[in-house]
Every structure is written in structure tokens, then in C-alpha cells.
Amino acid sequence: MTSRFLLSPFLFLVLLLAQVQADEFDSQAFMGMNSGNSVGAAIKRGEKDNKRVLVFAYDEKKNGQAFHIKGMLELEETKKLVREHFILVITDFKDRNIRDVIGSEGMDRPVYFLFNTDGSLVQKGTAAMGAGAGAKLVKEWTSK
């Protein structure tokens, strides 16, 4: 009977750890906006809608990656600016549009890419920067 009671906490711990490993960024739940997963389709839409494309590439198998994106976009003002000014894409590093421009950026942390309406890359960098730096960066992008 005691082994049965020990198995339950062990099973609970295993299930909890399995859930922690799945590191996803849900833009609808976090930001109140849908995101695409195709950079190419978003750039075509951005050209049509005259909006730049903000892409976050990350490896959801690595723990803590979505945490960094949430940290960068944490402030309500930042979320609002992103909703109003950008088409948002959440993808992985395998996307061909990302592979071609990743360059020297490491893949151990999520990376942001900002594309112009014509598909040219404006800026890229690590998304592991925190709320204050994220807000400052998004404000710079939207003031131009």
C-alpha cells in the first residue's frame, strides 16, 4: 500500500517535468494576436498590407526559449505596438528564410528578425533582452 502512495507523487513529477519540456510560445494567449509560422507568406502579406514582419525563431525543444520571447514582449505597451505595426511570425530555425540570414547569431536562445515590407532584413538579434530593452527596441522600430 505504501508503494502505491509513493508511485502517485513520482508519476505526478514525471508528468510535470514532461509539461515543462514543451516550451511553446502562444501569441494569441500572450499577446492577443495570431501569429503565422511561414516567413515567406508573412512577407507577401506585409507587402500587401504595408506592414513589416517581426519573426521570432526558437527551438521549442530547448527549455526556456519561449520565456525569453515573453520577456522581450512583456510590457502591455510593447504588445500593443507589435499588434498595431507588425505581422508576427513564430517559427523555428529550420525555416528557409531564417536559415539564409541567421549568420553569426547563435541558436541557443531565440532570435528576432525584422523584415521590411519588401522582404529585406532590417535587423536581427537575440530576443533574450528583457522587457525594458524590448520596449525600447520596438519603440525605435515603430518611430521610423
XYZ file of N, CA and C in Angstrom:
432
model
N 0.809 -1.197 0.000
C 0.000 0.000 0.000
C 0.858 1.268 0.000
N 1.968 1.280 0.718
C 2.826 2.470 0.728
C 3.481 2.691 -0.618
N 3.809 1.628 -1.346
C 4.402 1.813 -2.672
C 3.412 2.467 -3.626
N 2.151 2.210 -3.429
C 1.114 2.835 -4.252
C 1.072 4.347 -4.007
N 1.246 4.745 -2.753
C 1.245 6.177 -2.436
C 2.518 6.852 -2.917
N 3.625 6.141 -2.968
C 4.873 6.704 -3.473
C 4.845 6.834 -4.989
N 4.150 5.942 -5.647
C 4.065 5.981 -7.096
C 3.309 7.217 -7.582
N 2.281 7.610 -6.872
C 1.488 8.769 -7.289
C 2.309 10.058 -7.334
N 3.089 10.416 -6.306
C 3.914 11.621 -6.407
C 4.978 11.503 -7.502
N 5.530 10.305 -7.680
C 6.519 10.097 -8.730
C 5.899 10.315 -10.102
N 4.732 9.763 -10.311
C 4.022 9.930 -11.574
C 3.679 11.402 -11.809
N 3.249 12.071 -10.757
C 2.945 13.495 -10.852
C 4.184 14.287 -11.262
N 5.334 13.967 -10.684
C 6.580 14.653 -11.003
C 6.975 14.411 -12.459
N 6.840 13.190 -12.925
C 7.165 12.868 -14.314
C 6.268 13.657 -15.265
N 4.992 13.706 -14.982
C 4.059 14.457 -15.827
C 4.364 15.947 -15.800
N 4.712 16.467 -14.646
C 5.063 17.878 -14.524
C 6.312 18.206 -15.331
N 7.337 17.375 -15.237
C 8.564 17.596 -15.997
C 8.323 17.490 -17.494
N 7.478 16.592 -17.911
C 7.152 16.456 -19.329
C 6.456 17.708 -19.843
N 5.613 18.290 -19.009
C 4.907 19.507 -19.404
C 5.863 20.692 -19.478
N 6.835 20.767 -18.588
C 7.809 21.853 -18.589
C 8.678 21.795 -19.839
N 8.975 20.589 -20.328
C 9.820 20.434 -21.500
C 9.188 21.024 -22.755
N 7.874 20.987 -22.866
C 7.190 21.541 -24.026
C 7.161 23.056 -23.881
N 8.072 23.710 -24.563
C 8.249 25.144 -24.414
C 7.701 25.843 -25.654
N 6.444 26.234 -25.611
C 5.813 26.858 -26.764
C 5.461 28.309 -26.458
N 5.443 29.114 -27.503
C 5.009 30.497 -27.373
C 3.653 30.612 -28.059
N 2.623 30.882 -27.298
C 1.264 31.031 -27.816
C 0.961 32.524 -27.919
N 1.078 33.065 -29.119
C 0.912 34.512 -29.299
C -0.510 34.973 -29.006
N -1.490 34.131 -29.281
C -2.878 34.512 -29.009
C -3.099 34.661 -27.508
N -2.626 33.700 -26.745
C -2.806 33.745 -25.292
C -1.972 34.850 -24.660
N -0.754 35.051 -25.141
C 0.153 36.007 -24.514
C -0.059 37.438 -24.988
N -0.320 37.616 -26.293
C -0.371 38.959 -26.868
C -1.738 39.369 -27.384
N -2.646 38.423 -27.499
C -3.950 38.750 -28.044
C -3.939 38.913 -29.546
N -2.987 38.268 -30.214
C -2.923 38.324 -31.674
C -2.449 36.983 -32.206
N -2.916 36.657 -33.377
C -2.477 35.437 -34.019
C -1.123 35.666 -34.672
N -0.378 34.602 -34.782
C 0.898 34.674 -35.485
C 0.914 33.600 -36.550
N 1.662 33.882 -37.584
C 1.841 32.886 -38.622
C 3.073 32.052 -38.311
N 3.320 31.062 -39.163
C 4.533 30.284 -38.997
C 5.342 30.220 -40.283
N 4.901 30.920 -41.314
C 5.608 30.971 -42.585
C 6.129 32.386 -42.830
N 7.436 32.524 -42.837
C 8.041 33.835 -43.060
C 7.728 34.325 -44.468
N 7.825 33.438 -45.442
C 7.540 33.824 -46.830
C 6.130 34.346 -47.017
N 5.149 33.654 -46.459
C 3.750 34.095 -46.570
C 3.541 35.419 -45.848
N 4.192 35.596 -44.705
C 4.045 36.842 -43.949
C 4.643 38.016 -44.705
N 5.765 37.800 -45.375
C 6.380 38.888 -46.149
C 5.468 39.289 -47.311
N 4.857 38.320 -47.962
C 3.900 38.636 -49.040
C 2.723 39.441 -48.485
N 2.213 39.018 -47.340
C 1.102 39.743 -46.714
C 1.549 41.129 -46.248
N 2.763 41.227 -45.728
C 3.294 42.513 -45.279
C 3.415 43.516 -46.412
N 3.819 43.021 -47.573
C 3.908 43.891 -48.741
C 2.521 44.397 -49.130
N 1.552 43.504 -49.095
C 0.174 43.856 -49.446
C -0.433 44.822 -48.415
N -0.217 44.557 -47.127
C -0.803 45.368 -46.048
C 0.084 46.527 -45.608
N 1.252 46.669 -46.241
C 2.220 47.712 -45.901
C 2.626 47.649 -44.416
N 2.951 46.436 -43.969
C 3.415 46.223 -42.596
C 4.722 45.447 -42.625
N 5.588 45.769 -41.692
C 6.813 44.989 -41.563
C 6.520 43.686 -40.826
N 7.422 42.753 -40.973
C 7.235 41.412 -40.413
C 8.248 41.201 -39.287
N 7.727 40.865 -38.127
C 8.555 40.561 -36.967
C 8.516 39.051 -36.750
N 9.687 38.442 -36.823
C 9.798 36.994 -36.728
C 10.591 36.630 -35.479
N 10.105 35.632 -34.761
C 10.858 35.036 -33.665
C 11.119 33.590 -34.039
N 12.387 33.225 -34.076
C 12.772 31.845 -34.334
C 13.333 31.267 -33.045
N 12.875 30.067 -32.713
C 13.369 29.422 -31.497
C 13.248 27.921 -31.615
N 13.916 27.243 -30.724
C 13.872 25.783 -30.675
C 13.015 25.402 -29.484
N 11.796 24.956 -29.737
C 10.879 24.662 -28.634
C 11.298 23.426 -27.842
N 12.274 22.691 -28.330
C 12.789 21.548 -27.575
C 13.750 21.997 -26.472
N 14.279 23.206 -26.614
C 15.190 23.733 -25.595
C 14.381 24.478 -24.547
N 14.615 24.167 -23.333
C 13.869 24.747 -22.223
C 14.176 26.245 -22.074
N 13.165 27.045 -21.853
C 13.336 28.468 -21.573
C 13.327 29.377 -22.778
N 13.206 28.852 -23.974
C 13.253 29.694 -25.164
C 12.037 30.627 -25.253
N 10.846 30.097 -25.052
C 9.644 30.928 -25.110
C 9.660 31.976 -23.999
N 10.276 31.650 -22.893
C 10.400 32.576 -21.769
C 11.078 33.876 -22.206
N 12.114 33.768 -23.032
C 12.843 34.953 -23.486
C 11.987 35.832 -24.405
N 11.192 35.209 -25.255
C 10.304 35.988 -26.134
C 9.269 36.719 -25.283
N 8.694 36.014 -24.332
C 7.712 36.640 -23.432
C 8.348 37.786 -22.660
N 9.577 37.610 -22.239
C 10.269 38.672 -21.508
C 10.465 39.910 -22.359
N 10.861 39.716 -23.609
C 11.074 40.858 -24.512
C 9.779 41.612 -24.780
N 8.677 40.898 -24.859
C 7.386 41.496 -25.212
C 6.470 41.672 -24.004
N 7.013 41.651 -22.825
C 6.220 41.593 -21.601
C 5.329 42.805 -21.349
N 5.799 43.998 -21.630
C 5.035 45.202 -21.297
C 3.827 45.369 -22.223
N 2.728 45.820 -21.650
C 1.494 45.995 -22.429
C 1.700 46.973 -23.590
N 2.465 48.016 -23.372
C 2.727 48.990 -24.436
C 3.458 48.319 -25.603
N 4.396 47.446 -25.299
C 5.136 46.728 -26.335
C 4.198 45.816 -27.111
N 3.369 45.078 -26.415
C 2.406 44.191 -27.075
C 1.503 44.983 -28.016
N 1.033 46.134 -27.546
C 0.139 46.972 -28.343
C 0.838 47.450 -29.620
N 2.075 47.905 -29.488
C 2.823 48.372 -30.657
C 3.041 47.241 -31.658
N 3.348 46.062 -31.171
C 3.544 44.920 -32.070
C 2.235 44.584 -32.774
N 1.124 44.551 -32.038
C -0.180 44.252 -32.656
C -0.528 45.266 -33.744
N -0.230 46.534 -33.496
C -0.618 47.593 -34.434
C 0.289 47.702 -35.659
N 1.570 47.392 -35.504
C 2.531 47.732 -36.553
C 3.164 46.562 -37.300
N 3.003 45.353 -36.813
C 3.737 44.246 -37.410
C 2.856 43.043 -37.702
N 3.318 42.249 -38.631
C 2.804 40.901 -38.817
C 3.770 40.020 -38.046
N 3.243 39.202 -37.178
C 4.065 38.395 -36.282
C 4.171 36.961 -36.792
N 5.386 36.441 -36.777
C 5.641 35.059 -37.166
C 6.451 34.393 -36.067
N 6.016 33.214 -35.667
C 6.750 32.388 -34.714
C 7.144 31.122 -35.456
N 8.428 30.881 -35.559
C 8.899 29.737 -36.334
C 10.111 29.122 -35.655
N 10.722 28.182 -36.340
C 11.941 27.574 -35.817
C 13.106 27.937 -36.736
N 14.269 27.490 -36.365
C 15.466 27.846 -37.128
C 15.564 27.100 -38.458
N 14.654 26.181 -38.725
C 14.688 25.417 -39.965
C 14.046 26.162 -41.127
N 13.265 27.196 -40.861
C 12.604 27.965 -41.919
C 13.667 28.479 -42.897
N 13.456 28.252 -44.175
C 14.489 28.615 -45.156
C 14.782 30.111 -45.187
N 13.794 30.934 -44.897
C 14.019 32.379 -44.866
C 14.887 32.780 -43.682
N 14.874 31.987 -42.637
C 15.681 32.248 -41.449
C 17.080 31.675 -41.618
N 17.163 30.449 -42.128
C 18.473 29.807 -42.327
C 19.397 30.680 -43.146
N 18.842 31.379 -44.135
C 19.658 32.203 -45.028
C 20.209 33.456 -44.368
N 19.580 33.923 -43.293
C 20.004 35.186 -42.673
C 20.458 35.049 -41.217
N 20.496 33.832 -40.690
C 20.851 33.656 -39.281
C 22.276 34.148 -39.016
N 23.177 33.912 -39.936
C 24.546 34.409 -39.799
C 25.209 33.961 -38.518
N 25.757 34.912 -37.796
C 26.528 34.606 -36.590
C 25.673 34.503 -35.329
N 24.381 34.733 -35.458
C 23.508 34.612 -34.287
C 23.470 33.155 -33.837
N 23.608 32.935 -32.560
C 23.540 31.580 -32.032
C 22.108 31.087 -31.986
N 21.949 29.803 -31.887
C 20.613 29.226 -31.820
C 20.310 28.679 -30.428
N 21.113 29.064 -29.450
C 20.865 28.614 -28.086
C 19.799 29.459 -27.402
N 19.499 30.614 -27.954
C 18.431 31.482 -27.461
C 17.584 31.926 -28.649
N 16.350 32.334 -28.413
C 15.518 32.769 -29.545
C 16.106 34.014 -30.198
N 15.857 34.139 -31.473
C 16.374 35.254 -32.261
C 15.198 35.968 -32.910
N 15.245 37.307 -32.926
C 14.227 38.076 -33.640
C 14.803 38.518 -34.975
N 13.925 38.650 -35.948
C 14.269 39.158 -37.272
C 13.199 40.164 -37.647
N 13.590 41.332 -38.067
C 12.647 42.331 -38.547
C 12.858 42.498 -40.042
N 11.793 42.242 -40.807
C 11.842 42.346 -42.262
C 11.009 43.539 -42.715
N 11.518 44.262 -43.708
C 10.758 45.336 -44.347
C 9.633 44.747 -45.182
N 8.765 45.608 -45.664
C 7.642 45.165 -46.485
C 8.109 44.518 -47.787
N 9.312 44.852 -48.238
C 9.844 44.254 -49.468
C 10.592 42.947 -49.206
N 10.654 42.516 -47.952
C 11.311 41.259 -47.613
C 12.770 41.388 -47.236
N 13.301 42.604 -47.291
C 14.708 42.780 -46.901
C 14.829 42.783 -45.375
N 15.926 42.248 -44.897
C 16.164 42.174 -43.468
C 16.608 43.532 -42.946
N 15.916 44.032 -41.921
C 16.245 45.311 -41.297
C 17.196 45.094 -40.129
N 16.861 44.133 -39.275
C 17.635 43.928 -38.067
C 17.396 42.527 -37.533
N 18.391 41.996 -36.822
C 18.247 40.713 -36.149
C 19.053 40.757 -34.864
N 18.664 39.911 -33.925
C 19.384 39.857 -32.663
C 18.741 38.864 -31.719
N 19.334 38.703 -30.567
C 18.786 37.779 -29.584
C 17.554 38.392 -28.925
N 16.573 37.561 -28.672
C 15.357 38.017 -28.001
C 15.507 37.957 -26.485
N 16.631 37.484 -26.009
C 16.882 37.381 -24.568
C 17.397 38.723 -24.065
N 16.472 39.675 -23.885
C 16.889 41.019 -23.506
C 16.060 41.635 -22.392
N 14.948 41.092 -22.064
C 14.119 41.648 -21.003
C 13.127 42.679 -21.512
N 12.208 43.041 -20.646
C 11.076 43.895 -21.011
C 11.490 45.324 -21.354
N 12.373 45.914 -20.591
C 12.771 47.301 -20.832
C 13.475 47.476 -22.160
N 14.442 46.620 -22.430
C 15.166 46.690 -23.701
C 14.248 46.334 -24.868
N 13.346 45.376 -24.661
C 12.395 45.015 -25.709
C 11.473 46.171 -26.056
N 10.991 46.861 -25.036
C 10.114 48.021 -25.267
C 10.854 49.115 -26.016
N 12.087 49.373 -25.624
C 12.888 50.416 -26.282
C 13.111 50.075 -27.757
N 13.420 48.825 -28.041
C 13.669 48.394 -29.401
C 12.410 48.508 -30.266
N 11.288 48.034 -29.751
C 10.026 48.103 -30.517
C 9.623 49.552 -30.730
N 9.842 50.415 -29.759
C 9.542 51.840 -29.941
C 10.412 52.444 -31.030
N 11.683 52.061 -31.082
C 12.568 52.544 -32.151
C 12.051 52.099 -33.518
N 11.641 50.836 -33.599
C 11.138 50.322 -34.877
C 9.879 51.043 -35.340
N 9.009 51.378 -34.410
C 7.729 51.976 -34.780
C 7.809 53.494 -34.945
N 8.884 54.107 -34.520
C 9.007 55.560 -34.664
C 9.530 55.963 -36.031
N 9.948 54.999 -36.813
C 10.531 55.291 -38.142
C 9.489 55.266 -39.214
